[in-house]
Amino acid sequence: MVALLESYKDRVEKINEYIMRSLEVVENKNLKAAMAHYPQAGGKRLRPLLATISCEAVGGRWSAAMPFGAALELVHNFTLVHDDVMDNDETRRGIKTVHTQYGVPEAILAGDALFARAFELIPDSDTHDDRLVQLVDIIAKAVRLLAEGQQMDMDFEDRKTVKDTEYMKMIELKTAVLYSAAAQGGAVIGESSEQEEEALREYGRLVGLGFQIWDDVLDLTSDQKTFGKPVLNDIRNGKKTLIVISALEDLHGKEREDLFKALGNKKATPDQLVAAKDVLDRAGAIDHAIEIANGLVKGAKDKLSVLKDTKHKKCLESFADYTVTRKT
Amino acid sequence: MVALLESYKDRVEKINEYIMRSLEVVENKNLKAAMAHYPQAGGKRLRPLLATISCEAVGGRWSAAMPFGAALELVHNFTLVHDDVMDNDETRRGIKTVHTQYGVPEAILAGDALFARAFELIPDSDTHDDRLVQLVDIIAKAVRLLAEGQQMDMDFEDRKTVKDTEYMKMIELKTAVLYSAAAQGGAVIGESSEQEEEALREYGRLVGLGFQIWDDVLDLTSDQKTFGKPVLNDIRNGKKTLIVISALEDLHGKEREDLFKALGNKKATPDQLVAAKDVLDRAGAIDHAIEIANGLVKGAKDKLSVLKDTKHKKCLESFADYTVTRKT
C-alpha cells in the first residue's frame, strides 16, 4: 500500500512545487508565512492525488487536473487552520498550529486567504470554460457542506447521545464531500461521460467515509510514533465516533463507567484512557467499525466497474484499499 | 443623493430577497442563523447596486448581474463577521456581532460558509461561461487582496508611524478592491468592451477609496444617531487614518499631547476624545481628507467619459457623489 504513494512520489513533488509557488503572489510577509505554515509542513496530498488519478482513469492527462487538485489541498489546509482555532488545538502533527504561532486573527485571515487562493487556481486547470464553471460549483458546494459538517460536529459536543446515522451524516459532510469533489472534479477535467463522473463522485464519497472511520480506528489502535500525532485524542475530547456510539448501545455497569471516566475528560490519566479503549475493544466496537470501513471501501471499488480497465483504475482500487489499511 | 438610493428601492428589495433565499439551502439551524445575522439586519447594498448599474451602463440588463452582486454582498458580510472576531467588537450598527451572539467558532464557520455560498451564486449570473470564469477570478482575487489589506491594517496597530502612501495602499486593498470588483464584474456581465471594463474597474477603485476616506471623516464629524454607529471610534482604537497621519506631520506641543491622550486609549473620556477631534480639525486634517476624497471621486467620474451618455451613466456619477456626501 505504501507502494501506491511511493509510485506517485514525483507527482506529489510537482504538486508541492505548484502549491508553494501559488502562495508566492501574497505580498504581506506575515500573511504569507501564516498561509504557508501547514502546506510547507508536508502531507500526503491525497486529495490532489485522487483528483489527478481520476482524471487519468477517464482518459485525461494528470497534469490537466493539477491546479484543481492543488485548490482542493488549499481548501483542506484552510479548514485545518480554522478548525484548529475553533478547537483551541495547540499543535498539529508535531508543529505549532497557525494561531499558536501567529495569533488568532492572523490564523482566521490566513484561512480566508487560502480559501480565496484556491478559487484563483481553479481556472488554471486545463479544460473548457463550461467545465471550469462546474469545478467552481463543485468546490464551493463542498466547502459549504464542510461548514455544515463542522457545525454538526460542534453541535454533537453539547449532546448526550448521537445516533450512528447522524454520525455518518456528519463525517459525510466534514470529510467525504472533499474526497467526492476530488474524484468528481478529476473526472470532469478528464472529459468523462456522465456515468463515469457519477461513479467517481460516489467512489470518492465512499472512500472519504471509509477514510474517516479508519482515522477513528487509528486514534485507538495506533501509537503516537506510528500515527504521527497523539493517540486516544478522540476519547479525551469526548468525540462521539461510530466506535463510541455502537459501544454505548451495549455497555452497562463498570465497563460503561470506565468509558465515561475518560470520555470527554481532558484530565483523564493515560491509564484511564487505555482502560476506556480496552472497553471499546472488548465490546467489539473497534472491529465493528473496521468492518463498516471495509464495506464502504468495497462499495467504492464496485463503483469503478463502469471504467475501462486501465492501470489508473487499478490505482484507484489501491487508493481505496490504502485509506483503510494505512498506519498514518 | 438620498434620492439615488430611493430610486433603487425596488431593486434593493429584490436583491435582499435573492440574498435571503440563497441562504435557505443551509440545513443546520445554528449555522444558517449565524450566516443570516448580518444580511437580514439590512444594509444599503452598495456593492450589488454598483454591479447592477455598471452592467446597465454598458448595455446589459441589471438582473443579469444580480447573482454576482449578491455574491459580492455575501463576501462583504463574510469579511464583516471575521473582522468583528479579529477586532473583538461586541456590536455592529446596534446589533450584537455574530460571535457575541453565537460564539467565536460559529462566527468563523458562518463566515466561511457565506464565502463558499458566494461562489455558488456566481454561476447564476446570466452570461457566457468564459465570463463566469472571469467573474470567479475577479472575486477570488478581490478576497485574497482584502485579506492582505486586513493584515496590513493589523500590522499598522503595532507600528508607531504609518505613511500616507501606506494608508492609501491599505484602504485600496481593504475597501476599494471590492468596489472595483463590483463595477468591473458588472461590466463583464453586460458584455462591455475592454476599454469600458477597464474604465469601470478604475472607477470602482477610486470610488472605494473615496468611500473609505469619507467613512474616516464621518467617524469624526457625525453623531451616533445620524451615523448609525458609535463615533470617534477610530481615535479610541488608535486607527492611523489619513486624517491622523497628516495631522501628526504638523502637530507639536500640547496639541500633539491632546491627540495622544485619546489615540488608541480605550479608556479615553468623551472630553478627551472630543479634544483630540478638535485638534485634528484645527490642524486642517479633516478638510484635507475631504479634499482628497472629493478629488478621488472626481477622478472616478472622469473615468466614465468612455461610456455612452445614458441615464445609467448619470446614476454612476450620482453614486460616486453619494459616497462622499452621505451622512451614514
XYZ file of C-alpha atoms in Angstrom:
656
model
C 0.000 0.000 0.000
C 2.873 2.301 0.764
C 3.965 1.267 -2.723
C 0.999 3.249 -4.064
C 2.219 6.520 -2.559
C 5.791 5.644 -3.496
C 4.808 5.314 -7.151
C 3.388 8.855 -7.129
C 6.394 10.425 -5.389
C 7.387 12.548 -8.393
C 3.822 13.711 -8.885
C 3.483 14.733 -5.242
C 6.708 16.678 -5.601
C 5.315 18.557 -8.611
C 2.056 19.215 -6.760
C 4.000 20.555 -3.784
C 6.038 22.839 -6.006
C 2.875 24.124 -7.633
C 1.205 24.731 -4.255
C 4.161 26.586 -2.771
C 4.599 28.630 -5.966
C 0.912 29.565 -5.815
C 1.498 31.271 -2.459
C 4.309 33.463 -3.762
C 1.819 36.007 -5.072
C 0.963 37.003 -1.489
C 2.769 40.253 -0.661
C 2.343 40.611 3.095
C 5.071 38.615 4.828
C 3.042 37.785 7.940
C 0.065 36.674 5.901
C 2.205 34.611 3.530
C 4.041 32.867 6.379
C 0.779 32.001 8.148
C -0.722 30.718 4.883
C 2.345 28.583 4.104
C 2.649 27.130 7.625
C 0.698 23.904 7.014
C 1.263 23.441 3.262
C 5.046 23.580 3.721
C 4.880 21.118 6.625
C 4.089 18.432 4.073
C 1.285 15.922 3.905
C 0.269 13.006 1.738
C -1.677 15.193 -0.742
C -4.348 12.512 -1.015
C -6.970 14.883 -2.462
C -4.783 16.163 -5.328
C -3.664 12.594 -5.994
C -7.256 11.402 -6.131
C -8.219 14.237 -8.496
C -5.325 13.595 -10.861
C -5.705 9.788 -10.891
C -9.464 10.131 -11.509
C -8.673 12.389 -14.446
C -6.346 9.746 -15.899
C -8.833 6.950 -15.247
C -11.294 8.572 -17.678
C -8.623 9.250 -20.296
C -7.273 12.664 -19.316
C -3.742 13.844 -18.564
C -2.975 14.055 -14.844
C -1.372 17.488 -15.140
C -4.624 18.948 -16.506
C -6.140 18.344 -13.066
C -3.168 19.539 -11.020
C -4.425 23.110 -10.410
C -7.817 21.777 -9.357
C -6.125 19.235 -7.085
C -3.935 21.956 -5.579
C -7.070 24.044 -4.989
C -8.571 21.140 -3.032
C -5.397 20.894 -0.986
C -5.514 24.614 -0.178
C -9.174 24.242 0.817
C -8.226 21.285 3.036
C -5.467 23.349 4.637
C -7.758 26.340 5.129
C -10.231 24.136 7.014
C -7.410 22.747 9.180
C -6.323 26.292 10.104
C -9.855 27.363 11.067
C -10.736 24.051 12.776
C -7.640 24.362 14.959
C -8.759 27.844 16.060
C -12.270 26.559 16.804
C -10.941 23.552 18.725
C -8.229 25.533 20.559
C -5.633 22.985 19.475
C -2.048 23.980 20.133
C -0.226 21.505 17.932
C -0.873 19.635 14.712
C 1.303 16.719 13.710
C 4.197 17.908 15.798
C 4.238 21.566 14.791
C 2.522 24.555 16.373
C -0.911 25.336 14.986
C -1.150 28.510 12.898
C -2.945 30.509 15.590
C -0.485 29.375 18.282
C 2.407 30.506 16.113
C 0.927 33.642 14.515
C -2.125 34.608 16.600
C -5.867 34.014 16.187
C -6.641 36.992 13.912
C -3.776 36.026 11.609
C -4.985 32.416 11.511
C -8.543 33.418 10.619
C -7.182 35.644 7.886
C -4.684 33.099 6.580
C -7.514 30.575 6.275
C -9.641 33.062 4.353
C -6.773 33.870 2.019
C -6.002 30.174 1.377
C -9.673 29.698 0.503
C -9.603 32.670 -1.894
C -6.351 31.493 -3.464
C -7.896 28.066 -4.075
C -10.557 29.663 -6.270
C -7.904 31.589 -8.151
C -6.173 28.310 -9.047
C -9.211 26.526 -10.486
C -9.203 28.404 -13.830
C -5.623 27.195 -14.395
C -6.969 23.666 -14.839
C -6.644 22.617 -18.456
C -10.256 22.223 -19.553
C -13.118 24.095 -21.229
C -14.867 27.066 -19.634
C -18.130 25.210 -19.016
C -16.193 22.588 -17.079
C -14.270 25.240 -15.150
C -17.609 26.700 -14.053
C -18.666 23.221 -12.950
C -15.441 22.850 -10.930
C -16.123 26.146 -9.144
C -19.565 24.882 -8.259
C -18.190 21.537 -7.036
C -15.629 23.135 -4.699
C -17.911 25.944 -3.459
C -20.654 23.464 -2.603
C -18.142 21.153 -0.941
C -16.898 23.943 1.334
C -20.429 24.978 2.251
C -21.178 21.360 3.180
C -17.880 21.102 5.095
C -19.083 24.015 7.217
C -22.370 22.202 7.824
C -20.402 19.135 8.929
C -18.161 21.109 11.263
C -21.191 22.824 12.813
C -22.875 19.420 13.231
C -19.730 18.112 14.938
C -19.786 21.087 17.324
C -23.498 20.556 17.982
C -22.724 16.930 18.928
C -20.383 18.085 21.682
C -23.348 19.566 23.555
C -25.428 16.425 23.181
C -25.530 13.346 25.389
C -26.308 10.876 22.634
C -25.731 10.769 18.896
C -27.190 8.157 16.556
C -24.928 6.252 14.179
C -26.880 7.635 11.219
C -26.198 11.165 12.495
C -22.519 10.383 12.837
C -22.394 9.037 9.286
C -24.098 12.196 8.003
C -21.614 14.352 9.893
C -18.492 12.637 8.513
C -20.040 12.608 5.067
C -20.206 16.414 5.247
C -16.987 17.009 7.137
C -14.715 14.570 5.308
C -16.329 12.694 2.433
C -17.539 15.675 0.370
C -13.982 16.806 -0.340
C -12.894 13.324 -1.485
C -16.049 13.155 -3.547
C -15.268 16.576 -5.058
C -11.712 15.437 -5.845
C -12.791 12.310 -7.717
C -15.703 14.010 -9.494
C -13.668 17.085 -10.439
C -10.868 14.932 -11.838
C -13.431 13.114 -13.987
C -14.885 16.426 -15.200
C -11.443 17.665 -16.253
C -10.731 14.343 -17.982
C -13.914 14.855 -20.038
C -15.612 11.779 -18.651
C -19.065 10.575 -19.570
C -21.832 11.487 -17.133
C -21.948 7.893 -15.973
C -18.221 7.894 -15.189
C -18.472 11.251 -13.406
C -21.326 9.995 -11.244
C -19.467 6.739 -10.470
C -16.307 8.588 -9.439
C -18.275 11.096 -7.363
C -19.799 8.193 -5.441
C -16.458 6.354 -5.265
C -14.899 9.458 -3.670
C -17.743 9.773 -1.191
C -17.446 6.152 -0.049
C -13.656 6.323 0.140
C -13.958 9.508 2.229
C -16.322 7.829 4.672
C -14.025 4.825 4.966
C -11.054 7.167 5.443
C -12.683 8.937 8.390
C -13.834 5.772 10.154
C -10.341 4.332 9.720
C -8.969 7.548 11.248
C -11.165 6.934 14.287
C -9.813 3.380 14.469
C -6.190 4.543 14.247
C -6.753 7.015 17.077
C -7.474 3.993 19.284
C -5.198 1.302 17.902
C -2.032 3.115 16.838
C 0.800 4.607 18.822
C 1.926 8.229 18.655
C 5.154 7.433 16.817
C 3.459 5.478 14.028
C 0.332 7.656 13.809
C 2.338 10.883 13.752
C 0.026 12.555 16.261
C -1.168 11.893 19.819
C -3.473 8.876 20.095
C -6.608 8.368 22.226
C -7.343 12.012 21.492
C -10.914 11.350 20.422
C -11.681 9.791 23.823
C -10.088 12.708 25.654
C -12.094 15.161 23.530
C -15.322 13.218 24.045
C -15.820 12.653 20.296
C -18.878 10.547 19.655
C -17.323 8.415 16.927
C -19.083 5.448 15.393
C -16.988 3.274 17.721
C -18.196 5.030 20.856
C -21.781 5.209 19.595
C -22.002 1.497 18.855
C -20.282 0.536 22.135
C -22.675 2.663 24.188
C -25.586 0.649 22.818
C -24.378 -2.440 24.685
C -22.272 -1.289 27.623
C -23.523 -1.481 31.212
C -22.176 -1.338 34.731
C -18.459 -0.980 35.387
C -17.466 -1.068 31.731
C -19.771 1.868 30.936
C -18.345 3.690 33.958
C -14.779 3.072 32.782
C -15.596 4.553 29.403
C -17.231 7.640 30.891
C -14.325 8.202 33.270
C -12.197 9.051 30.252
C -14.664 10.185 27.583
C -14.503 13.965 27.252
C -12.290 14.189 30.357
C -9.409 16.459 29.396
C -7.639 15.446 32.603
C -8.005 11.697 32.082
C -4.859 9.749 33.060
C -3.119 7.540 30.486
C -4.399 4.512 32.451
C -7.977 5.761 32.281
C -7.654 6.372 28.547
C -6.256 2.894 27.918
C -8.982 1.357 30.106
C -11.617 3.159 28.023
C -10.024 1.918 24.833
C -9.989 -1.657 26.174
C -13.695 -1.361 26.957
C -14.390 -0.278 23.369
C -12.226 -3.119 22.083
C -13.853 -5.826 24.239
C -17.304 -4.573 23.233
C -16.330 -5.376 19.648
C -16.889 -1.751 18.662
C -13.490 -1.330 17.031
C -13.901 -4.478 14.947
C -17.395 -3.334 14.029
C -16.030 -0.005 12.754
C -13.304 -1.770 10.766
C -15.950 -3.957 9.132
C -18.000 -0.909 8.181
C -14.943 0.882 6.783
C -14.056 -2.201 4.731
C -17.612 -2.450 3.444
C -17.556 1.193 2.350
C -14.273 0.723 0.522
C -15.597 -2.406 -1.168
C -18.623 -0.378 -2.272
C -16.287 2.322 -3.586
C -14.322 -0.170 -5.678
C -17.539 -1.650 -7.067
C -18.429 1.798 -8.415
C -15.332 1.659 -10.616
C -16.825 -1.131 -12.734
C -18.069 1.410 -15.288
C -14.481 2.497 -16.026
C -12.274 0.910 -18.669
C -9.683 -1.496 -17.275
C -6.503 0.546 -17.125
C -3.606 0.825 -14.731
C -5.209 4.038 -13.465
C -8.347 2.160 -12.474
C -6.115 -0.298 -10.593
C -4.530 2.666 -8.827
C -7.950 3.908 -7.736
C -8.612 0.445 -6.300
C -5.297 0.584 -4.444
C -6.124 4.105 -3.294
C -9.380 2.863 -1.785
C -7.614 -0.038 -0.058
C -4.948 2.317 1.214
C -7.457 4.517 3.060
C -8.446 1.612 5.345
C -5.074 -0.086 5.767
C -2.773 2.892 6.272
C -0.905 3.247 9.555
C -0.749 7.041 9.465
C -28.272 61.989 -3.008
C -30.666 60.034 -0.866
C -32.819 60.278 -3.993
C -30.334 57.926 -5.687
C -30.896 55.144 -3.164
C -34.626 55.903 -3.123
C -34.820 55.352 -6.881
C -33.333 51.858 -6.474
C -35.607 50.855 -3.592
C -37.382 48.120 -5.572
C -34.108 46.738 -6.832
C -32.632 46.592 -3.344
C -35.734 44.716 -2.219
C -35.257 42.148 -4.998
C -31.571 41.830 -4.136
C -32.461 41.299 -0.475
C -34.995 38.623 -1.368
C -32.427 36.885 -3.545
C -29.794 37.024 -0.797
C -32.083 35.680 1.905
C -33.395 32.973 -0.426
C -29.814 31.969 -1.207
C -29.274 31.104 2.458
C -32.272 28.768 2.637
C -30.203 25.911 1.241
C -28.263 25.730 4.517
C -29.610 22.840 6.597
C -28.044 23.335 10.017
C -30.180 25.792 12.009
C -27.322 27.241 14.060
C -25.167 27.747 11.008
C -27.993 29.268 8.994
C -28.933 31.699 11.777
C -25.326 32.843 12.208
C -24.946 33.257 8.433
C -28.163 35.280 8.157
C -27.437 37.524 11.170
C -25.896 40.436 9.250
C -27.600 40.048 5.847
C -31.042 40.147 7.472
C -30.108 43.219 9.531
C -30.228 45.207 6.306
C -27.699 47.490 4.706
C -27.508 49.784 1.709
C -26.338 47.005 -0.660
C -23.968 49.452 -2.348
C -21.843 46.726 -3.929
C -24.737 44.878 -5.608
C -26.144 48.237 -6.721
C -22.811 49.220 -8.214
C -22.511 45.885 -10.033
C -26.013 46.068 -11.494
C -25.796 49.745 -12.528
C -22.409 49.132 -14.167
C -23.969 46.276 -16.101
C -26.720 48.598 -17.347
C -24.262 51.369 -18.163
C -22.597 49.140 -20.776
C -25.915 47.971 -22.223
C -26.765 44.914 -20.110
C -29.856 44.090 -18.050
C -29.452 44.772 -14.331
C -30.933 41.420 -13.325
C -28.209 39.572 -15.242
C -25.733 40.896 -12.671
C -27.886 40.322 -9.588
C -26.376 36.950 -8.582
C -22.875 38.367 -8.960
C -23.906 41.439 -6.938
C -25.409 39.227 -4.245
C -22.184 37.214 -4.179
C -20.253 40.445 -3.506
C -22.664 41.283 -0.692
C -22.153 37.834 0.881
C -18.395 38.308 0.583
C -18.729 41.733 2.226
C -20.775 40.205 5.049
C -18.336 37.329 5.487
C -15.483 39.821 5.946
C -17.557 41.768 8.491
C -18.173 38.584 10.503
C -14.491 37.645 10.560
C -13.243 41.221 11.083
C -15.503 41.539 14.126
C -13.977 38.380 15.614
C -10.450 39.679 14.923
C -11.247 43.102 16.395
C -13.177 41.690 19.384
C -16.082 44.018 18.588
C -19.256 43.324 20.542
C -21.753 45.302 18.498
C -22.179 46.337 14.883
C -24.680 49.009 13.931
C -26.762 48.458 17.031
C -26.942 44.664 16.973
C -24.720 42.060 18.602
C -21.860 40.858 16.448
C -22.150 37.279 15.177
C -19.552 35.893 17.582
C -21.117 37.721 20.547
C -24.493 36.212 19.708
C -23.448 32.758 18.515
C -19.870 32.177 19.726
C -16.468 32.529 18.058
C -16.315 29.065 16.410
C -19.786 29.575 14.940
C -18.795 33.009 13.639
C -15.651 31.705 11.959
C -17.698 28.936 10.379
C -20.573 31.205 9.342
C -18.075 33.488 7.605
C -16.540 30.540 5.760
C -19.947 29.307 4.673
C -21.014 32.786 3.454
C -17.814 32.898 1.418
C -18.497 29.464 -0.085
C -22.115 30.360 -0.806
C -20.966 33.492 -2.643
C -19.047 31.334 -5.119
C -22.069 29.125 -5.599
C -24.114 32.166 -6.657
C -21.724 33.447 -9.329
C -22.680 30.837 -11.974
C -26.314 32.009 -11.679
C -25.294 35.290 -13.322
C -26.742 35.481 -16.822
C -23.661 35.470 -19.030
C -21.381 33.140 -21.010
C -19.122 30.587 -19.383
C -15.897 32.407 -20.251
C -17.239 35.481 -18.471
C -18.376 33.423 -15.476
C -14.817 32.138 -15.146
C -13.601 35.729 -15.263
C -16.067 36.681 -12.501
C -14.751 33.870 -10.289
C -11.256 35.171 -10.829
C -12.313 38.761 -10.051
C -13.975 37.852 -6.737
C -11.329 35.333 -5.643
C -8.538 37.827 -6.274
C -10.503 40.565 -4.500
C -10.887 38.427 -1.364
C -7.216 37.489 -1.366
C -6.337 41.204 -1.581
C -8.904 42.030 1.140
C -7.011 39.649 3.414
C -3.759 41.428 2.539
C -5.412 44.739 3.450
C -6.761 43.454 6.757
C -3.331 42.035 7.653
C -1.727 45.374 6.733
C -4.253 47.160 8.960
C -3.359 44.823 11.852
C 0.368 45.339 11.192
C -0.211 49.111 11.453
C -1.545 48.725 15.004
C 1.901 47.600 16.152
C 3.669 50.491 14.442
C 4.312 54.000 15.730
C 4.112 55.719 12.362
C 2.428 54.964 9.081
C 2.989 56.897 5.849
C 0.034 58.298 3.922
C 1.026 56.185 0.914
C 0.905 53.087 3.116
C -2.520 54.072 4.380
C -3.783 54.543 0.824
C -2.429 51.129 -0.144
C -4.141 49.551 2.867
C -7.591 51.022 2.133
C -7.186 50.188 -1.525
C -6.826 46.532 -0.529
C -9.288 46.505 2.353
C -12.103 48.535 0.786
C -11.514 49.617 -2.795
C -10.885 46.212 -4.376
C -14.441 45.075 -3.671
C -15.960 48.231 -5.214
C -13.597 47.789 -8.119
C -14.675 44.154 -8.475
C -18.337 45.213 -8.384
C -18.001 47.762 -11.167
C -15.713 45.581 -13.307
C -17.830 42.466 -12.840
C -20.990 44.334 -13.777
C -19.276 45.497 -16.967
C -18.143 41.948 -17.768
C -21.696 40.625 -17.392
C -23.024 43.488 -19.531
C -20.614 42.393 -22.292
C -18.684 45.636 -22.259
C -15.711 46.452 -24.439
C -12.311 46.023 -22.820
C -11.973 49.800 -22.631
C -15.274 50.120 -20.753
C -14.357 47.258 -18.405
C -11.031 48.873 -17.575
C -12.685 52.279 -17.044
C -15.304 50.846 -14.694
C -12.716 48.837 -12.790
C -10.781 52.032 -12.165
C -13.978 53.983 -11.419
C -14.862 51.413 -8.741
C -11.395 51.570 -7.255
C -11.444 55.371 -6.945
C -14.996 55.381 -5.576
C -13.964 52.777 -2.996
C -11.005 54.875 -1.862
C -13.239 57.953 -1.575
C -15.813 55.898 0.313
C -13.299 54.808 2.943
C -11.773 58.235 3.486
C -15.283 59.679 3.823
C -16.000 56.957 6.390
C -13.000 58.168 8.387
C -14.364 61.725 8.142
C -17.833 60.681 9.331
C -16.330 58.914 12.336
C -15.078 62.331 13.450
C -17.788 64.718 12.257
C -21.043 62.813 12.653
C -23.070 61.938 15.720
C -24.031 58.401 16.727
C -27.711 58.841 15.834
C -27.033 60.048 12.295
C -24.031 57.774 11.634
C -25.846 54.705 12.945
C -22.801 53.574 14.945
C -20.601 54.998 17.710
C -18.449 57.926 16.569
C -14.832 58.803 17.448
C -14.223 55.063 17.402
C -11.174 55.315 15.171
C -9.476 57.596 17.704
C -10.318 55.245 20.561
C -8.977 52.297 18.566
C -5.824 54.185 17.581
C -6.515 53.840 13.855
C -3.883 55.602 11.817
C -6.272 57.112 9.291
C -5.183 59.575 6.643
C -6.537 62.322 8.922
C -4.371 61.287 11.852
C -1.342 60.683 9.637
C -1.486 64.121 8.025
C -2.149 65.875 11.347
C 0.825 64.194 13.007
C 3.141 65.706 10.381
C 2.428 69.202 11.753
C 1.387 68.826 15.381
C 3.649 69.802 18.253
C 3.458 70.548 21.975
C 0.147 70.487 23.782
C -1.919 69.762 20.705
C 0.109 66.631 19.947
C -0.237 65.630 23.595
C -4.013 66.101 23.452
C -4.211 63.849 20.426
C -2.099 61.126 22.014
C -4.121 61.260 25.252
C -7.038 59.790 23.303
C -5.461 57.992 20.343
C -5.586 54.246 20.974
C -6.717 54.832 24.567
C -9.676 52.504 25.099
C -10.401 54.296 28.386
C -10.349 57.811 26.910
C -13.104 60.040 28.320
C -15.643 61.680 25.977
C -13.931 65.028 26.673
C -10.538 63.627 25.710
C -11.972 62.171 22.505
C -13.623 65.461 21.539
C -10.427 67.365 22.371
C -8.493 65.049 20.066
C -11.039 65.535 17.310
C -10.776 69.327 17.719
C -7.003 69.094 17.374
C -7.406 67.186 14.098
C -9.956 69.720 12.925
C -7.852 72.781 13.767
C -4.829 71.207 12.076
C -6.896 71.188 8.890
C -6.532 67.421 8.638
C -10.259 66.764 8.279
C -10.623 69.317 5.487
C -7.541 67.860 3.833
C -9.108 64.375 3.864
C -12.373 65.742 2.452
C -10.428 67.367 -0.383
C -8.670 64.112 -1.175
C -11.936 62.159 -1.117
C -13.519 64.726 -3.454
C -10.536 64.530 -5.782
C -10.797 60.731 -5.930
C -14.489 60.892 -6.729
C -13.874 63.472 -9.416
C -11.264 61.149 -10.897
C -13.771 58.302 -10.755
C -16.373 60.325 -12.667
C -13.803 61.304 -15.281
C -13.243 57.606 -15.985
C -16.863 57.341 -17.111
C -16.183 59.502 -20.175
C -15.690 56.387 -22.300
C -19.283 55.302 -21.642
C -22.255 56.301 -23.783
C -24.375 59.076 -22.269
C -27.270 57.239 -20.668
C -29.286 57.635 -17.509
C -27.270 54.760 -16.084
C -24.056 56.692 -16.578
C -25.689 59.588 -14.710
C -26.545 57.185 -11.903
C -22.908 56.105 -11.664
C -21.972 59.785 -11.341
C -24.550 60.203 -8.584
C -23.292 57.024 -6.950
C -19.774 58.461 -6.847
C -21.040 61.742 -5.391
C -23.100 59.852 -2.844
C -20.059 58.061 -1.409
C -18.528 61.371 -0.274
C -21.674 63.258 0.751
C -23.584 60.548 2.620
C -24.334 61.049 6.295
C -24.349 57.347 7.138
